[in-house]
Tab-separated table of C-alpha atoms in Angstrom:
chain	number	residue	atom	x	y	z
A	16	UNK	CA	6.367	4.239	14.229
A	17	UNK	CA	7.215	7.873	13.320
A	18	UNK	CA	5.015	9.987	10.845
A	19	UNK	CA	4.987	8.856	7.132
A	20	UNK	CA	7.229	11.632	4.513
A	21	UNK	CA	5.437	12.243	1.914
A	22	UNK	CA	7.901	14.179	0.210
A	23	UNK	CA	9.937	10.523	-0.673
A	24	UNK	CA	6.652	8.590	-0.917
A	25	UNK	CA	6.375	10.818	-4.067
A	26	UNK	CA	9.645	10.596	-5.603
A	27	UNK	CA	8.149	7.074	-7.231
A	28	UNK	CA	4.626	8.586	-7.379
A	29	UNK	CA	4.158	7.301	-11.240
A	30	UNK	CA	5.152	3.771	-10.070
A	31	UNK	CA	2.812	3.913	-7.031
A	32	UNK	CA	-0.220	5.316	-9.229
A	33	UNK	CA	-0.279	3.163	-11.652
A	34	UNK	CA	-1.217	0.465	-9.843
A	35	UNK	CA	-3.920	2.771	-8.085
A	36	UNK	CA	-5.323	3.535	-11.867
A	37	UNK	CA	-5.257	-0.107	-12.701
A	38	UNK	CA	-7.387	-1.184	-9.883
A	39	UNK	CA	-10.173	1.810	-10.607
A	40	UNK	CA	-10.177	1.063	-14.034
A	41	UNK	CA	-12.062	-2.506	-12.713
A	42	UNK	CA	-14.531	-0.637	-10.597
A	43	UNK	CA	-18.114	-1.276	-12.220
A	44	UNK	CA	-19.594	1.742	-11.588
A	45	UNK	CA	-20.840	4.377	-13.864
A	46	UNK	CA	-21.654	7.170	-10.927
A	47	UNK	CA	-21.557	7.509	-7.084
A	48	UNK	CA	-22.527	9.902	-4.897
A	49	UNK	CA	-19.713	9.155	-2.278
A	50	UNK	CA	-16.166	7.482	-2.224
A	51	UNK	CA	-13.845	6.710	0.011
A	52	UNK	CA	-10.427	6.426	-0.138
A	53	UNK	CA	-8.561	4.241	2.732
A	54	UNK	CA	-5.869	5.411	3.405
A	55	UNK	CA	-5.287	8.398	1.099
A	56	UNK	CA	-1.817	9.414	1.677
A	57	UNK	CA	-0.528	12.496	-0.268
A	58	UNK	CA	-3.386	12.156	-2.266
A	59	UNK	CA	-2.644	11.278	-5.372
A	60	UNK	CA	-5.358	7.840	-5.254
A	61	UNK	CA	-7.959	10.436	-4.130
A	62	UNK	CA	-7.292	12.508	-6.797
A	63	UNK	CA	-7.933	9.647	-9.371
A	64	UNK	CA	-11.430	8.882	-7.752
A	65	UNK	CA	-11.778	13.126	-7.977
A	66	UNK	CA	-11.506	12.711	-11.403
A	67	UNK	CA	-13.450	10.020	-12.302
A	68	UNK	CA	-16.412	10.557	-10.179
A	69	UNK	CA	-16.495	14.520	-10.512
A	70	UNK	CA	-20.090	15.068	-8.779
A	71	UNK	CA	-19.503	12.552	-5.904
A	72	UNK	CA	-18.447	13.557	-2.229
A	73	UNK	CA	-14.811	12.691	-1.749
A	74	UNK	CA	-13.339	11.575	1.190
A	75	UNK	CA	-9.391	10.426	2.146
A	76	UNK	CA	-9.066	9.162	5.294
A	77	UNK	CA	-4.911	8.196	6.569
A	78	UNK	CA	-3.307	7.636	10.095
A	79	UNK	CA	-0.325	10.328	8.863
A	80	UNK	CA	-0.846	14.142	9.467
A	81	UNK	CA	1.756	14.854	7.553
A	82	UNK	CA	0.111	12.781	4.446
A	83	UNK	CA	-3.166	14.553	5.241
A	84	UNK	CA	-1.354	17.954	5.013
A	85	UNK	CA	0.122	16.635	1.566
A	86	UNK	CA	-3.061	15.909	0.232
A	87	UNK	CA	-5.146	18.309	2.003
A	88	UNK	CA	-2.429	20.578	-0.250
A	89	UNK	CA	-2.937	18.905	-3.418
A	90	UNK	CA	-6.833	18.322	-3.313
A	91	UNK	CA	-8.427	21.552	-1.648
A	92	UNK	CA	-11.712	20.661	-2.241
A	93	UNK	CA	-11.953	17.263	-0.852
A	94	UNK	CA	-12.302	16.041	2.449
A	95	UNK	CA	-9.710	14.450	4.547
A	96	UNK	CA	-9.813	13.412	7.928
A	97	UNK	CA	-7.651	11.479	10.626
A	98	UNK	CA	-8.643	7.624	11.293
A	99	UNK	CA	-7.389	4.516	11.817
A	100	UNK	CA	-8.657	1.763	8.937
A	101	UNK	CA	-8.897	-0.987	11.638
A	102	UNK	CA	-11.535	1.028	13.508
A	103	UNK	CA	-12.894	3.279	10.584
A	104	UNK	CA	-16.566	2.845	9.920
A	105	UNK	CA	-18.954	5.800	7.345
A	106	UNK	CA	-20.015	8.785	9.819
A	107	UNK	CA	-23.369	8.960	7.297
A	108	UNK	CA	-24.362	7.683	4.171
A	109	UNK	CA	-22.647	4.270	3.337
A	110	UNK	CA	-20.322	5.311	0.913
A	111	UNK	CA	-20.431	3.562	-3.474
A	112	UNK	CA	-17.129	2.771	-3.548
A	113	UNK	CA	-14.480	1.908	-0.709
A	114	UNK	CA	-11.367	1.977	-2.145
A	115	UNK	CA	-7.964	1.012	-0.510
A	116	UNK	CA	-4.802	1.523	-2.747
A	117	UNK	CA	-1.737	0.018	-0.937
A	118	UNK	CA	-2.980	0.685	2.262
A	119	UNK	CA	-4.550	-2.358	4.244
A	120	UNK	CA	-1.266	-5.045	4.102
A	121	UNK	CA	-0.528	-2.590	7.420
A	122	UNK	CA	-3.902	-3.479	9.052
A	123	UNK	CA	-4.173	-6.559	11.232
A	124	UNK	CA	-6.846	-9.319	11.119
A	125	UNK	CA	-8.152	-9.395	7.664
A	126	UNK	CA	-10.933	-12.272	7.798
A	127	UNK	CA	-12.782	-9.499	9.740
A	128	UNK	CA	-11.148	-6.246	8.229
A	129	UNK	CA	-12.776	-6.794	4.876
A	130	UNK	CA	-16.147	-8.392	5.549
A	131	UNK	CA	-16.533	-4.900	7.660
A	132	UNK	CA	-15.744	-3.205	4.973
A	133	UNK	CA	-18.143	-5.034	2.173
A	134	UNK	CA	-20.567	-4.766	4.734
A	135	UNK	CA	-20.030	-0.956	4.868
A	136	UNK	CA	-21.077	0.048	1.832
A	137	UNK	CA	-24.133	0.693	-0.325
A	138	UNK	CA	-26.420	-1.261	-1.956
A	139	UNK	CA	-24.318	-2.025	-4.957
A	140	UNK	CA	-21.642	-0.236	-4.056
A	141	UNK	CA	-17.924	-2.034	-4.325
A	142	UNK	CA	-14.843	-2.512	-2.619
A	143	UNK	CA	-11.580	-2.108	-4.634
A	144	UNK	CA	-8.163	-3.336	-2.996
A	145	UNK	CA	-4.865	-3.412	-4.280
A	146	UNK	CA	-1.550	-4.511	-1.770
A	147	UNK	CA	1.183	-5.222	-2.267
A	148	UNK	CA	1.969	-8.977	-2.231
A	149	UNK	CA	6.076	-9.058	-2.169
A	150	UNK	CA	6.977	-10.439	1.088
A	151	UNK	CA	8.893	-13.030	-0.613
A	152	UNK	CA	10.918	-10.883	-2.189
A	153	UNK	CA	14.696	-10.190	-2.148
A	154	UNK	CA	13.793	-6.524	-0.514
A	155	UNK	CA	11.822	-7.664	1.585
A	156	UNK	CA	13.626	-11.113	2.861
A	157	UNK	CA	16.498	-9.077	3.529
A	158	UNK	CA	14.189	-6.727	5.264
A	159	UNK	CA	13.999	-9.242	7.643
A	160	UNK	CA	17.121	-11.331	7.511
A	161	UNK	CA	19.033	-8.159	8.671
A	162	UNK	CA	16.393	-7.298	11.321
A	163	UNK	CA	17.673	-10.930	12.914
A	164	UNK	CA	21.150	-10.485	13.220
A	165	UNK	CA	23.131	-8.184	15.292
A	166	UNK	CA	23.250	-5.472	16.073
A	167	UNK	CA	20.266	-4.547	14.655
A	168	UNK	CA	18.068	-7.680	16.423
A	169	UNK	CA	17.218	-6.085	19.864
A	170	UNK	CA	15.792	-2.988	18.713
A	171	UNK	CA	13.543	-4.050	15.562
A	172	UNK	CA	12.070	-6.835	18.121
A	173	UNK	CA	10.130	-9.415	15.990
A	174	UNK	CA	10.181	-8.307	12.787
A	175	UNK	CA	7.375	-10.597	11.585
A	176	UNK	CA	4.818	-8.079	13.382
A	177	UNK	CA	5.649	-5.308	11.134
A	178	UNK	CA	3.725	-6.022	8.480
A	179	UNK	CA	0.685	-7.815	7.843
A	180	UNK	CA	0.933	-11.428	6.774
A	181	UNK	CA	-1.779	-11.529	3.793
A	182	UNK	CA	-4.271	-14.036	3.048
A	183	UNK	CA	-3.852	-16.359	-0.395
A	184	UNK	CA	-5.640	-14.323	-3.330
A	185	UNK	CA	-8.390	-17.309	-3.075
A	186	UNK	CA	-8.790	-16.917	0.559
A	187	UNK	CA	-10.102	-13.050	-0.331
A	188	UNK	CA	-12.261	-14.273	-2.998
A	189	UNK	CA	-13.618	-16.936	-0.456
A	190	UNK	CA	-14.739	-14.390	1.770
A	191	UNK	CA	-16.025	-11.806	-0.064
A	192	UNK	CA	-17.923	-14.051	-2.966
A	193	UNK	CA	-20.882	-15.563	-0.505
A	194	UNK	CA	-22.377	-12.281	-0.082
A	195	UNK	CA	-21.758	-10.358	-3.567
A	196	UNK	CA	-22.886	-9.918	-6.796
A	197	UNK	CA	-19.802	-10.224	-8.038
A	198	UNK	CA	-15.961	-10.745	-7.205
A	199	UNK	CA	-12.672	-10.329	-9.098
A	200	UNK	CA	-9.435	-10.812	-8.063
A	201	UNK	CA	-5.781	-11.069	-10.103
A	202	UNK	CA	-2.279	-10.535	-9.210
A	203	UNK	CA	-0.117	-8.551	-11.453
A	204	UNK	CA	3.777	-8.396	-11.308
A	205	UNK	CA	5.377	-4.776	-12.239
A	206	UNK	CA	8.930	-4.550	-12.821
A	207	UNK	CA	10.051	-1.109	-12.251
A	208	UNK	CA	12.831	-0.161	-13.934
A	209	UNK	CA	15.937	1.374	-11.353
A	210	UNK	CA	19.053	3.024	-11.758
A	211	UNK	CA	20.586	1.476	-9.028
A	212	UNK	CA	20.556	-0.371	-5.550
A	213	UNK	CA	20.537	2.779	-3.827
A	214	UNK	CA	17.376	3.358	-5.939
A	215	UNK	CA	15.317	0.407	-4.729
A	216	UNK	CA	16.299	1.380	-1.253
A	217	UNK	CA	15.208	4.592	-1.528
A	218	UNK	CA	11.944	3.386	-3.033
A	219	UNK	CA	11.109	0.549	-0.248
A	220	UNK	CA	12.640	3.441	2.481
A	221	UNK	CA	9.317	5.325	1.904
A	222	UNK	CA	6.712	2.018	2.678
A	223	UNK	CA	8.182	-1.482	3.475
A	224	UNK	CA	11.900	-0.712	4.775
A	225	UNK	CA	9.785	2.286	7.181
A	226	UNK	CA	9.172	0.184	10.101
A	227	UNK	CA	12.558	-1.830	10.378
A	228	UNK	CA	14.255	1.848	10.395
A	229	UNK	CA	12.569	3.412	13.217
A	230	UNK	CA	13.021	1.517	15.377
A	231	UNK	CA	16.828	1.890	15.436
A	232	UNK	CA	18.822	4.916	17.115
A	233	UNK	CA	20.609	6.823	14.260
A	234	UNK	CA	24.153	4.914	14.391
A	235	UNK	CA	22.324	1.831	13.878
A	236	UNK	CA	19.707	2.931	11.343
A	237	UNK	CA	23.525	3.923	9.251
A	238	UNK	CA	24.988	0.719	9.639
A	239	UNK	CA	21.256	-1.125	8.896
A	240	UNK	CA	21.026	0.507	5.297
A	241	UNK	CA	24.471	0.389	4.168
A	242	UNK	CA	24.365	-3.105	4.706
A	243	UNK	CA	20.972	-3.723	3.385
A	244	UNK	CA	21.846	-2.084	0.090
A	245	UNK	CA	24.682	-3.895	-0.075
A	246	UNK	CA	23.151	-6.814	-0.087
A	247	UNK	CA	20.199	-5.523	-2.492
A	248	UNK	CA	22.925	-5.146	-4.916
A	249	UNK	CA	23.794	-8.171	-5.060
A	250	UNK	CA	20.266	-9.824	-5.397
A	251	UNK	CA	19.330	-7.446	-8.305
A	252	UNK	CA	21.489	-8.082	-11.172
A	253	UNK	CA	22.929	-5.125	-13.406
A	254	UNK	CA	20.659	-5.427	-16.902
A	255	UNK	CA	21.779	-4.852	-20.217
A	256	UNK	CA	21.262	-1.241	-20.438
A	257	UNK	CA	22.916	-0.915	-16.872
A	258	UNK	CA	19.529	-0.712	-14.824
A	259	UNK	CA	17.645	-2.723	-11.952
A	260	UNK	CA	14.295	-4.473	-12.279
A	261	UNK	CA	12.568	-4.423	-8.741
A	262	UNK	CA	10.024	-6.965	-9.307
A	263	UNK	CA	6.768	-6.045	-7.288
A	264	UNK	CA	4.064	-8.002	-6.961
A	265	UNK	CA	0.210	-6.968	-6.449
A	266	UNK	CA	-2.618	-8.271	-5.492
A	267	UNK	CA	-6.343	-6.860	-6.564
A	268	UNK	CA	-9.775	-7.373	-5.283
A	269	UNK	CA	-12.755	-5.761	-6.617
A	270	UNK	CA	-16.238	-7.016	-5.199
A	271	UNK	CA	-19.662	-5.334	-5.879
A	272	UNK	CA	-22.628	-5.467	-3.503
A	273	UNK	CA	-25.941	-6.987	-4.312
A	274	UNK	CA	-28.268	-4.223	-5.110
């Protein structure tokens, strides 16, 4: 897959980062001395644990250079560095808080992903998660409906292995609530409001849509999103005001270590 752009990641950043401030307003802790934040992006989740735990070491870890250099940009005096989540594991000291904002529904094999990560961490320390959780949803079927039919089939390939299929809320509770002091988990359903269909393509262009894109030559990747929009048009209805609401559904986990 090519390198992430942060540049349209950003265009929604209020949307993105308010889910981000959601989930850290849940984390019980009053001080740490280190945080990590799973893949950072541009920056602007690591800026939120910045600001809340001012005298803590801050680290942003991503697999994009170019989101590195984004947030490397934004946040001089934290640390970044290059690493893949499904390998990543604390250098040092086991960090307070590992915190993963939108970031792990693209890493694979989750009944061991996040026990490694609880495991990671401090005594007391927590794990906060948020993903998103709309895979059944009209950007997202399409996604895929278009990905099977020609002539776009034969280079997206499966589409089904572009995106991690998620557990049930309950099955991340079930893991996680054995061996902590405590676990809490909701899903919350935003509905952002958009001027248009070319809007919500724009938005899911910078995360979901990504994958299904690159992986087409650029006379195909034209064809792909015209008709993809069209058809995004007509599953979002016009509102009264003339908007779009792109439902998008979350999922949150937020599990604290025995002491």
């Amino acid at each position: 897959m090519l390198d992430w752009n942060p540049a349209l990641y950003r265009r929604y950043e209020d949307e993105r980062t308010r889910p981000a401030q959601e989930l850290l307003a849940r984390v019980p802790l009053a001080e740490a001395d280190r945080v990590v934040d799973l893949g950072c992006g541009p920056g602007n989740s690591t800026e939120l644990l910045v600001n809340r735990f001012s005298k803590a070491e801050a680290l942003g870890t991503d697999n994009s250079e170019a989101m590195l250099v984004s947030a490397r940009e934004r946040l001089p005096g934290a640390r970044f560095e290059l690493s893949d989540i499904a390998t990543w594991a604390p250098q040092d000291k086991a960090p307070d808080l590992i915190y993963a904002n939108a970031s792990l529904q693209w890493v694979p094999d989750h009944e061991t992903l996040i026990p490694r990560l609880f495991d990671a961490l401090a005594p007391g320390g927590v794990l906060a998660v948020q993903m998103p959780d709309n895979r059944q949803e009209p950007t997202h079927r399409l996604m895929r409906a278009l990905a099977a039919e020609a002539p776009w089939a034969e280079p997206i390939g499966d589409a089904d292995r572009l995106r991690t299929k998620l557990l049930p809320l309950g099955g991340y509770y079930d893991l996680l609530a054995p061996h902590a002091a405590s676990v809490d988990v909701w899903h919350t359903i935003y509905q952002h409001r958009m001027a248009d269909a070319a809007s919500m393509v724009e938005w899911v262009r910078g995360t979901g849509l990504k994958p299904f894109v690159d992986r087409l030559p650029p006379d195909l990747q034209a064809s792909y999103l015209a008709e993809y929009e069209r058809r995004v048009n007509e599953a979002y209805p016009v509102r009264t005001d003339g908007k779009r609401l792109l439902a998008f559904p979350r999922m949150f986990i937020v599990a604290q270590k025995k002491a």
